Short mmCIF file of C-alpha atoms in Angstrom, two decimals:
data_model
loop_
_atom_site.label_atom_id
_atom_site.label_comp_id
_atom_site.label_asym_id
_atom_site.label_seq_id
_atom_site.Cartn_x
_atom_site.Cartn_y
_atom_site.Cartn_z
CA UNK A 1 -110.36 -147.62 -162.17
CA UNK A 2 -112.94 -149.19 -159.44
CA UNK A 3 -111.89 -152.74 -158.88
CA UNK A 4 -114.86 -154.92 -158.13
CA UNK A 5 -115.29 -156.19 -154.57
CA UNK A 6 -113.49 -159.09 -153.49
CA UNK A 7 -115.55 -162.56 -154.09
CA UNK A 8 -115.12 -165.17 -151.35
CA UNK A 9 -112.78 -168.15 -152.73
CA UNK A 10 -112.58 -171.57 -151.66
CA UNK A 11 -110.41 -174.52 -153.07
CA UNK A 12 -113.81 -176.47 -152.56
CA UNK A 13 -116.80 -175.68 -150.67
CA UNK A 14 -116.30 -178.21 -147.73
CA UNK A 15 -112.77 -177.79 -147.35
CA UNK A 16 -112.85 -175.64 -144.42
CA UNK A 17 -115.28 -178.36 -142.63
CA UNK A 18 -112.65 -181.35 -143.82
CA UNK A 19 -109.72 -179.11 -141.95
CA UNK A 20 -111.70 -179.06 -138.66
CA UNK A 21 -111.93 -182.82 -138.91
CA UNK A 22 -108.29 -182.70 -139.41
CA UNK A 23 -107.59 -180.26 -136.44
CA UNK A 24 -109.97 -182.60 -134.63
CA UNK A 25 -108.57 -185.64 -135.66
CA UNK A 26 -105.03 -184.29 -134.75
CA UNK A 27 -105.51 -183.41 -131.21
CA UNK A 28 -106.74 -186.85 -130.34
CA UNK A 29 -104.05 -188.37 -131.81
CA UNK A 30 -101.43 -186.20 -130.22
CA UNK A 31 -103.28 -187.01 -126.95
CA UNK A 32 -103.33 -190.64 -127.76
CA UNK A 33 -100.03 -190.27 -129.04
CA UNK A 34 -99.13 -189.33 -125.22
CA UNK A 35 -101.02 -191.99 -123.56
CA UNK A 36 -99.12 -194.53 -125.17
CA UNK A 37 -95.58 -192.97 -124.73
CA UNK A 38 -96.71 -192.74 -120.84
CA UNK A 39 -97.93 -195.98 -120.69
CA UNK A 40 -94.53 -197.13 -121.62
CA UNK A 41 -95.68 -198.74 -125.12
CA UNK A 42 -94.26 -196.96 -127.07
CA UNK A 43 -92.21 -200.39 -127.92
CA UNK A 44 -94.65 -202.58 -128.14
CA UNK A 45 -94.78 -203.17 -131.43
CA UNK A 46 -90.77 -203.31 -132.43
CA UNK A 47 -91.15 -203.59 -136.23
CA UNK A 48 -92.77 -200.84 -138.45
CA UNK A 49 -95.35 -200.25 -139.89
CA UNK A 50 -96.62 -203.34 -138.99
CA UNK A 51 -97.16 -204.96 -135.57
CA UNK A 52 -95.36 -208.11 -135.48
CA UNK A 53 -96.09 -208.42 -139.24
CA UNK A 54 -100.11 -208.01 -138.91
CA UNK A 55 -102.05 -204.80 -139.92
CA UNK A 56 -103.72 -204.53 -136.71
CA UNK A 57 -101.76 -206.20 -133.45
CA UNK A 58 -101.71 -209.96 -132.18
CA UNK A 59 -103.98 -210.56 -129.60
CA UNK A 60 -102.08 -213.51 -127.88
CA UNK A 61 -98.50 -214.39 -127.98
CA UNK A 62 -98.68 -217.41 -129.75
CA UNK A 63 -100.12 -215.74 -132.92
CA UNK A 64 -96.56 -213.61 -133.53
CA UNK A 65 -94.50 -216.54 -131.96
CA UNK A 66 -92.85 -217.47 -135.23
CA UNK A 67 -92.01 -213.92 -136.50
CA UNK A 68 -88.60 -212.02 -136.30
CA UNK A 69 -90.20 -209.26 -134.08
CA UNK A 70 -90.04 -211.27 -130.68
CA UNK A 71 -86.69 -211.86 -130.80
CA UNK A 72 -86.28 -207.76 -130.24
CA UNK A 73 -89.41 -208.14 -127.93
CA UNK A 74 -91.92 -210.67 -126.42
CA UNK A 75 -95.31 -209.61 -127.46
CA UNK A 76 -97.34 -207.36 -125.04
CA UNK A 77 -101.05 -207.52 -126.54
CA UNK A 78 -102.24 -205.20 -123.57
CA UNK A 79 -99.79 -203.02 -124.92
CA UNK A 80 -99.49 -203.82 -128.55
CA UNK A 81 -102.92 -202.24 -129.27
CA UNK A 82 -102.14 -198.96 -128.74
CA UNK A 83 -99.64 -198.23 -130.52
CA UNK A 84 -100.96 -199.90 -133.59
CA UNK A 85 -104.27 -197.70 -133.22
CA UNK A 86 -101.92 -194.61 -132.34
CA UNK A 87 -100.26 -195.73 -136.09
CA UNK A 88 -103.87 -196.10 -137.53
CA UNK A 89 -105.02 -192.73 -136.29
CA UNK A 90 -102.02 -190.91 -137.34
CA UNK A 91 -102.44 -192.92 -141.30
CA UNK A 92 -105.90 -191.95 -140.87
CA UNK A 93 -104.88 -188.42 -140.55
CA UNK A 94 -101.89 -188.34 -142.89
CA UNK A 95 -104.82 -189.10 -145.88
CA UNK A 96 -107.05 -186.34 -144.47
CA UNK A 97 -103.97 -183.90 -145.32
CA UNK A 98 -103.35 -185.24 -148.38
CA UNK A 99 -106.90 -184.43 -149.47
CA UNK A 100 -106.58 -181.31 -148.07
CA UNK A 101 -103.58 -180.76 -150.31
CA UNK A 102 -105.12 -181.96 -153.38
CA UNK A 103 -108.16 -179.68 -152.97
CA UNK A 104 -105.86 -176.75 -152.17
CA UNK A 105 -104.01 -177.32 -155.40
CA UNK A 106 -106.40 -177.30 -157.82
CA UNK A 107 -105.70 -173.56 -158.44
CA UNK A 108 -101.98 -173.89 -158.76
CA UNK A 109 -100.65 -174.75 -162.46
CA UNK A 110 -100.36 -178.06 -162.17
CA UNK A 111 -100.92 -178.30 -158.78
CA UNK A 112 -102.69 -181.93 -158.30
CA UNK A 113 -100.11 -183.58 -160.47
CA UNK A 114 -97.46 -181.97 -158.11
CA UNK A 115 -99.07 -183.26 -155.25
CA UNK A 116 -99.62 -187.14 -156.70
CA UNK A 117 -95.66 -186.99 -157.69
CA UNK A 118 -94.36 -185.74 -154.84
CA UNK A 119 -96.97 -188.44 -152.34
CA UNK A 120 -96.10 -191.35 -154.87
CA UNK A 121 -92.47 -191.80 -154.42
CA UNK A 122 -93.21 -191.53 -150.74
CA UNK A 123 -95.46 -194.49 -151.07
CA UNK A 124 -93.39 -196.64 -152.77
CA UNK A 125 -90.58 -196.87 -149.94
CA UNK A 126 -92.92 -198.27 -147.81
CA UNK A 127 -93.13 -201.40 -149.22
CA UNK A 128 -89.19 -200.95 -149.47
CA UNK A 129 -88.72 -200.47 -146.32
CA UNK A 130 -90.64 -203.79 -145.40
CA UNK A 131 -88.87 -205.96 -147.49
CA UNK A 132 -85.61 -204.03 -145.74
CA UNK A 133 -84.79 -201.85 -148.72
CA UNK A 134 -83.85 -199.34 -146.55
CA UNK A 135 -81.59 -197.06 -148.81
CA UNK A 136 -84.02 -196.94 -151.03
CA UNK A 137 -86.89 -196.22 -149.46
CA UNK A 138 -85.21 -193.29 -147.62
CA UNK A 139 -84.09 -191.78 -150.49
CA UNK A 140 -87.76 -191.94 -151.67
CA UNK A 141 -88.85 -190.62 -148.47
CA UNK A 142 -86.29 -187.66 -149.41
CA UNK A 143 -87.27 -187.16 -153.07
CA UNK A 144 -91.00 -186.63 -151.91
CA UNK A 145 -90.45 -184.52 -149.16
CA UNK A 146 -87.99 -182.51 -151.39
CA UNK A 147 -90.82 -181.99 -154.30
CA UNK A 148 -93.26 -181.13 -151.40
CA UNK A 149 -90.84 -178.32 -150.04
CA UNK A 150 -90.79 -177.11 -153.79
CA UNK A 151 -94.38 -176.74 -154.01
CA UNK A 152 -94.16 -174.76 -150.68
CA UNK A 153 -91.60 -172.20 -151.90
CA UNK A 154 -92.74 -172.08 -155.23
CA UNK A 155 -96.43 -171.29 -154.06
CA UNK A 156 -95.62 -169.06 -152.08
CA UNK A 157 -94.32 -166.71 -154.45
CA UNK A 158 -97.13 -164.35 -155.85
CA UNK A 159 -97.72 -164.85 -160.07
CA UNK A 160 -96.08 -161.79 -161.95
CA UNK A 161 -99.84 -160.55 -162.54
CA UNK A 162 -100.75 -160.61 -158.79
CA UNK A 163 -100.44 -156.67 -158.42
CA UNK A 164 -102.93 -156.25 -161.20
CA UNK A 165 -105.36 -158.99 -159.51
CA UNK A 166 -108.43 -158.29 -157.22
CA UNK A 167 -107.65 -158.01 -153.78
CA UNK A 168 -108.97 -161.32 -152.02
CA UNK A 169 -111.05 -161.40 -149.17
CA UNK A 170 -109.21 -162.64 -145.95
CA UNK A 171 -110.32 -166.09 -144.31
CA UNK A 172 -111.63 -166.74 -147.82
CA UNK A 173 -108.72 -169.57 -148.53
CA UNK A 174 -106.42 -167.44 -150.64
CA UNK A 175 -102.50 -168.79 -150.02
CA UNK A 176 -103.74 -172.16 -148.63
CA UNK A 177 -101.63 -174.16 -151.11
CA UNK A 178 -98.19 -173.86 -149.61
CA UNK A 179 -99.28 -174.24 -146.08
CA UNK A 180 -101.08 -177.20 -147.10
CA UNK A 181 -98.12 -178.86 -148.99
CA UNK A 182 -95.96 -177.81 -146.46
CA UNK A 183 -98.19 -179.45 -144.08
CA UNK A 184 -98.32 -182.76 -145.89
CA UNK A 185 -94.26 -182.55 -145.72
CA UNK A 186 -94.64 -182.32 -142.12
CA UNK A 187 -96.73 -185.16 -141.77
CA UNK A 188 -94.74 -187.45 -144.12
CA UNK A 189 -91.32 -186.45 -141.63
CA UNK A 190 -93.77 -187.26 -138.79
CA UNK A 191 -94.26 -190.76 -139.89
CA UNK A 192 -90.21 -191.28 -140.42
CA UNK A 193 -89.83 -189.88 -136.88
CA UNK A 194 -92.59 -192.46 -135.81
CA UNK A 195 -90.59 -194.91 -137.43
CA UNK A 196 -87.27 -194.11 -135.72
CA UNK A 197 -88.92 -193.93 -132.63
CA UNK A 198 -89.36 -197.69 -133.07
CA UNK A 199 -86.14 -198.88 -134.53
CA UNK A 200 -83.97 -196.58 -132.87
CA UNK A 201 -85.63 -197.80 -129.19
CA UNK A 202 -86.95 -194.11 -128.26
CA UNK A 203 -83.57 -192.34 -129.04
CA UNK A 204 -84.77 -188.79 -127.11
CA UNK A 205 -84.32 -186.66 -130.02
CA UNK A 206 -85.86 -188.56 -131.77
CA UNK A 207 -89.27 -188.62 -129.56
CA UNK A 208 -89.17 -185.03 -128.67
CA UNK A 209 -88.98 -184.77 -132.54
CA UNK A 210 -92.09 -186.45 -132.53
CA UNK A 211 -94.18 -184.96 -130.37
CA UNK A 212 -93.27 -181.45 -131.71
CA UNK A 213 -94.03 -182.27 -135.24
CA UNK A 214 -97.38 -183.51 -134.06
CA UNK A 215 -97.92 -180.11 -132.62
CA UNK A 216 -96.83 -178.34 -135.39
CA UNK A 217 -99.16 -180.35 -137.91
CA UNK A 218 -101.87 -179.27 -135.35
CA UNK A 219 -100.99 -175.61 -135.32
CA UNK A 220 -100.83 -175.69 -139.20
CA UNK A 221 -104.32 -177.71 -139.76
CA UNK A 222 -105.67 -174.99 -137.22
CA UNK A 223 -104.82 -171.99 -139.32
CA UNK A 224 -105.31 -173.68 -142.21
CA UNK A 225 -109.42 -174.28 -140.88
CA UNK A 226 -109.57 -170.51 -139.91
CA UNK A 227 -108.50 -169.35 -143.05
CA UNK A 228 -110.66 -171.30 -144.69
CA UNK A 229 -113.45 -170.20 -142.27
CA UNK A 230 -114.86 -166.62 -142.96
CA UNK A 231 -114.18 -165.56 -138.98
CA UNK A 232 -112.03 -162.62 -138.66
CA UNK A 233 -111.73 -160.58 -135.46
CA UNK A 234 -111.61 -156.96 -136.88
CA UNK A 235 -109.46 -154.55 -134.37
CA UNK A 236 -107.55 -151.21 -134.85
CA UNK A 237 -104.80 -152.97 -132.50
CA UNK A 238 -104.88 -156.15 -134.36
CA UNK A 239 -100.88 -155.96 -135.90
CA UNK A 240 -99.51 -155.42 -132.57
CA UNK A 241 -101.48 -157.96 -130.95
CA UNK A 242 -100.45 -160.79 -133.53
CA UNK A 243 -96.80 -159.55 -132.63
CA UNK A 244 -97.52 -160.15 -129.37
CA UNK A 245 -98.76 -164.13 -130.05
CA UNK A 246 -95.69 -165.08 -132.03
CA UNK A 247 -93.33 -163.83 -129.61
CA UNK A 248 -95.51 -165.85 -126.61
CA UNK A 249 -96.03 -168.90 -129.57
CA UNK A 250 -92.22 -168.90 -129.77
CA UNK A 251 -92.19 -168.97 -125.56
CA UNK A 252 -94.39 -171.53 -125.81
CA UNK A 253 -92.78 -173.53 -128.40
CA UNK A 254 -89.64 -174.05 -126.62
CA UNK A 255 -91.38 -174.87 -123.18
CA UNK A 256 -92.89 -177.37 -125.17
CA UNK A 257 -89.81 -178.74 -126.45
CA UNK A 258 -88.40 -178.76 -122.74
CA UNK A 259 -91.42 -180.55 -121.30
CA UNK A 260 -91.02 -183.63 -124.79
CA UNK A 261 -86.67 -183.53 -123.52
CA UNK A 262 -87.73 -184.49 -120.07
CA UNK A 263 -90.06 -186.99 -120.75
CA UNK A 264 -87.97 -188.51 -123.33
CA UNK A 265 -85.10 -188.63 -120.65
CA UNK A 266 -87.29 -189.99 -117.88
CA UNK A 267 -86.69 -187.18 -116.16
CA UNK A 268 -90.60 -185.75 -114.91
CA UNK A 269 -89.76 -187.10 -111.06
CA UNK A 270 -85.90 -186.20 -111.35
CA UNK A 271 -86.67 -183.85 -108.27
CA UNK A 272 -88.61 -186.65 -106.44
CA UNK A 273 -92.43 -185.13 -105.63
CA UNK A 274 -90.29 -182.47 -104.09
CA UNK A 275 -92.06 -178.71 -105.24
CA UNK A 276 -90.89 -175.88 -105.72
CA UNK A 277 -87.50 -177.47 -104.38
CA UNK A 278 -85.93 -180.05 -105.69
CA UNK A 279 -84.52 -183.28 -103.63
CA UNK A 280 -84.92 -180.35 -100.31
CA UNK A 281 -82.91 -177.71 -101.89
CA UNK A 282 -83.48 -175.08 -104.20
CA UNK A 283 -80.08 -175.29 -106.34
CA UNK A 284 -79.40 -179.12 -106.31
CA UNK A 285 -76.03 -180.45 -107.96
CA UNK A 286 -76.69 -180.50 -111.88
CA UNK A 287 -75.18 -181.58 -115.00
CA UNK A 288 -76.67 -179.14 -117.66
CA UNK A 289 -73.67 -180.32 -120.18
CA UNK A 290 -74.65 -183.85 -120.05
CA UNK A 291 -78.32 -183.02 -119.80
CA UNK A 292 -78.70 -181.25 -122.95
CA UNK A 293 -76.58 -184.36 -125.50
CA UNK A 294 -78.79 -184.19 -128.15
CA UNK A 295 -77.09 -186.89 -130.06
CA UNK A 296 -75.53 -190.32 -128.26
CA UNK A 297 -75.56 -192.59 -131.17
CA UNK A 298 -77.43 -195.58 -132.48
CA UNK A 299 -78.47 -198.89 -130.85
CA UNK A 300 -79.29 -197.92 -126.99
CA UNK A 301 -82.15 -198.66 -125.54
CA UNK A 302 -83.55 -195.59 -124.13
CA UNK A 303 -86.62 -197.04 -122.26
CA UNK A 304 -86.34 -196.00 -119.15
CA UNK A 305 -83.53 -193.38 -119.57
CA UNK A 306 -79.98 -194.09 -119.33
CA UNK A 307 -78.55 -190.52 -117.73
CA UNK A 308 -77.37 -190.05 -114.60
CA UNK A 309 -79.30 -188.24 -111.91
CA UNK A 310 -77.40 -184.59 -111.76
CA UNK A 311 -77.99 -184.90 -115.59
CA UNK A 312 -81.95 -185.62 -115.32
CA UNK A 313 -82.16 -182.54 -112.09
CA UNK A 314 -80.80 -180.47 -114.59
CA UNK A 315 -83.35 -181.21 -117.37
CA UNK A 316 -85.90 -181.16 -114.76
CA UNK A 317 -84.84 -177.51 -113.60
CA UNK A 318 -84.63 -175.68 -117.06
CA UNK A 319 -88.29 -177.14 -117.57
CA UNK A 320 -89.18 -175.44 -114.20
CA UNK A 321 -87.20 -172.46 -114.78
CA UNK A 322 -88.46 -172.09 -118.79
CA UNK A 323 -92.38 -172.61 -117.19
CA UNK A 324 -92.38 -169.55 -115.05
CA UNK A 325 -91.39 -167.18 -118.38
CA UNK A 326 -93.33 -169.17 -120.48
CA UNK A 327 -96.17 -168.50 -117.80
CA UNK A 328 -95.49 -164.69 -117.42
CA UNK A 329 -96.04 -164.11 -121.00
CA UNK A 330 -98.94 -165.97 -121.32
CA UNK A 331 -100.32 -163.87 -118.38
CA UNK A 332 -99.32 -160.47 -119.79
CA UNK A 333 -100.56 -161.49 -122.83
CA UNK A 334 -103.94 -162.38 -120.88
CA UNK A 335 -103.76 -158.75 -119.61
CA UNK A 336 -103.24 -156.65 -122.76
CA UNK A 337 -105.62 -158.62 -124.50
CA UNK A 338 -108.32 -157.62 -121.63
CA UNK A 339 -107.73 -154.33 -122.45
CA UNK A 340 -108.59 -154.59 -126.06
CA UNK A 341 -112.21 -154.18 -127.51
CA UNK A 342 -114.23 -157.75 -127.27
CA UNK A 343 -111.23 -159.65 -126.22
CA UNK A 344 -112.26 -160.17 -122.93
CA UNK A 345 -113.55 -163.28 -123.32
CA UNK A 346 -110.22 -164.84 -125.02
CA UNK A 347 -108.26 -163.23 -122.54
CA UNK A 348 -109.90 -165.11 -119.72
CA UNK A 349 -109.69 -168.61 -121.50
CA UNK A 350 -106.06 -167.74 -122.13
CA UNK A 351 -104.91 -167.22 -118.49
CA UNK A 352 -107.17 -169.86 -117.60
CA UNK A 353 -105.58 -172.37 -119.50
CA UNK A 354 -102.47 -171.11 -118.18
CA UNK A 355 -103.11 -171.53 -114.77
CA UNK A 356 -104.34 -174.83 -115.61
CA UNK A 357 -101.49 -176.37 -117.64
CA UNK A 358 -99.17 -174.85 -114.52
CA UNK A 359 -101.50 -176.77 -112.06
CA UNK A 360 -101.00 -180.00 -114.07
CA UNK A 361 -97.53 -179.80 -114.22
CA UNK A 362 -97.34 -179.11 -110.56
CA UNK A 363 -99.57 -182.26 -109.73
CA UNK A 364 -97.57 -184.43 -112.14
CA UNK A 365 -94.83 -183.63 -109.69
CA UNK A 366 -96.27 -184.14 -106.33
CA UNK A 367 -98.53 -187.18 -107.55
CA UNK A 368 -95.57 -188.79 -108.87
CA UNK A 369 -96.61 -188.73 -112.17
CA UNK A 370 -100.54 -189.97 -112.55
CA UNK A 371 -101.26 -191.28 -115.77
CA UNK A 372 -104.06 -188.86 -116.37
CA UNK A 373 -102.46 -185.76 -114.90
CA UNK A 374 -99.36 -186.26 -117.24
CA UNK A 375 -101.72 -187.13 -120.33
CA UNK A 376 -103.95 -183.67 -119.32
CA UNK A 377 -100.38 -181.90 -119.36
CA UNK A 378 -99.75 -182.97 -122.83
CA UNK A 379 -103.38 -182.13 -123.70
CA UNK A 380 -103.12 -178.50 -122.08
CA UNK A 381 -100.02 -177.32 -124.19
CA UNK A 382 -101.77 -178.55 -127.34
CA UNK A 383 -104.91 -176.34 -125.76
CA UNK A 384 -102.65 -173.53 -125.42
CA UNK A 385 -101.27 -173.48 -128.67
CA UNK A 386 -104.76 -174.03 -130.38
CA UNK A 387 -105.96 -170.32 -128.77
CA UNK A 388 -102.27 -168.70 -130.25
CA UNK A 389 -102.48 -169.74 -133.11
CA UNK A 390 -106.93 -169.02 -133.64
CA UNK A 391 -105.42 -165.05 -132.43
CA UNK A 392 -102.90 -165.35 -135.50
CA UNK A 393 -105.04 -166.67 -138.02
CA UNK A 394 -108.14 -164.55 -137.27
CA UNK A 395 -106.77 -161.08 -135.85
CA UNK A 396 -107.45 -158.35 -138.67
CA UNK A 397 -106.95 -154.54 -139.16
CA UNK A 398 -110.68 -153.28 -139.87
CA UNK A 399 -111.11 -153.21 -143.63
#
């Protein structure tokens, strides 16, 4: 039996350009996202979602003087702003994923009306929340995020007539359902985590949380665009070189989650502008037990960090120590991919990038921590992650 050849397939015909808006859309709030957190305004607007009860910010003190906000804070507008537009930008975003997810559901079995259940109990604690129905809206929240999950798994599963199916053409936007419910989860727990932030005064799980769920709704909007994006990279070698970018993904991915623990901890300039030493000595006294307390309870004001020094050296270490095998694998990476076919040219932007994001954390260091190095340094890792996960999404076998 000759099976016909494989027609391209696309939940719509402009959803691939709508997920590079998305991709776009999320690095510049990730980067924005860091600006404000390294601005130190991340506080600046202490109730949620709302800034002092106003959809955008006040602009002058008196115009929020008789709401309940000021007694956790006085009102900063300098401050205020941004992270109300860092909230705007990331709604702005959460609805470009839900379209997303609509448009790759149309070709489930009841695949919208999945979607529009799962989003509307979400939407409905908002409100909740406002009026300080806060059971209730989490368990919302929950219920959402639990029907979105479902969609995920159940998606993912081929029908029982799949094996008797047409093979489909890759990067043609076959399977894009459960990444982009799982997606829309993701976003959903990033606004909670946005909204503990807030309320539970930059708790440090909480905002290292953040700023890796950011990265992974970046990394999931980028494969989502390339598989929606007829662009494969046909090699022989192309299996063991995707082996090779999760194992330097999941490198990555923890050096990531180092570099969010020691800014959430204050602890970037632990070691002074002292490098590659730290405080004149290469082994300084260290607290790695007390360093690495993910939970300390509720109602502490974080700003500013509350751990002792040896406990902040030893955060600051395990970030320099995790960076130099993070960085090895990224180089050897950048070296066996030289010595594949037409991958000479993502080799070099690899190690480049690399040497780049080491640089910036270097110069964070001996600067004492410049507003624009450390915002670059954030913006490098997202970089870096971006080229990973293009390899995984467009590396193929030759058909």
């Amino acid at each position: 039996m000759i099976r016909s050849a494989p027609q391209r397939v696309r939940p719509y015909r402009h959803f691939h350009r709508i997920a590079w808006l998305a991709v776009a859309l999320a690095l510049g709030v990730i980067v924005f996202g860091a600006f404000v957190r390294l601005s130190n305004a991340g506080l600046s607007c202490p109730d949620w979602p709302t800034c002092y009860g106003r959809a955008a910010w006040p602009t002058a003190a008196a115009q929020a003087a008789d709401h309940a906000a000021t007694a956790i804070r006085p009102v900063e507008p300098h401050k205020a702003w941004r992270e109300q537009v860092h909230r705007h930008l990331a709604a702005t975003l959460g609805l470009l994923v839900l379209v997303l997810a609509l448009l790759a559901a149309r070709r489930q079995r009841f695949g919208v009306a999945w979607i529009l259940g799962a989003t509307l109990p979400i939407a409905l604690g908002i409100p909740l929340y406002m009026h300080g129905q806060h059971v209730l809206a989490f368990a919302l929240a929950a219920l959402g995020e639990s029907l979105l999950l479902a969609a995920a798994l159940r998606w993912s599963i081929p029908a029982p007539d799949a094996a008797q199916a047409p093979l489909p053409a890759p990067n043609t936007g076959e399977g894009l359902a459960p990444v982009a419910a799982l997606t829309l989860m993701v976003i959903v727990f990033q606004a909670l985590l946005g909204m503990w932030t807030v309320t539970w005064l930059l708790k440090p799980v909480v905002v290292m949380g953040h700023l890796l769920g950011g990265l992974l709704t970046f990394a999931l909007l980028t494969w989502m665009a390339w598989r929606a994006t007829d662009a494969p990279i046909r090699l022989a070698e192309a299996v063991a070189l995707r082996r090779w970018a999760l194992v330097v993904l999941a490198l990555l991915g923890l050096q990531i989650a180092l570099g969010g623990w020691t800014s959430a901890n204050y602890a970037a300039l632990a070691c002074g502008n002292d490098f590659p030493r730290c405080v004149g000595q290469w082994w300084p006294r260290h607290d790695f037990r007390e360093a690495f307390v993910l939970w300390r309870g509720i109602g502490v004001d974080y700003e500013g960090g509350v751990l002792d020094g040896e406990s902040r050296i030893a955060i600051q270490l395990a970030h320099r120590m995790m960076a130099v095998v993070a960085f090895a694998a990224l180089l050897a990476f950048a070296v066996r991919l030289w010595r594949s076919a037409g991958m000479r040219g993502w080799a070099a932007l690899l190690a480049l990038l690399a040497c780049a994001q080491v640089a910036l954390g270097i110069a964070n260091v001996k600067l004492q921590l410049p507003l624009t190095v450390a915002v670059l340094h954030n913006a490098g890792a997202a970089a870096l992650l971006f080229v990973l996960v293009t390899l995984l999404a467009r590396l193929r076998r030759p058909a």
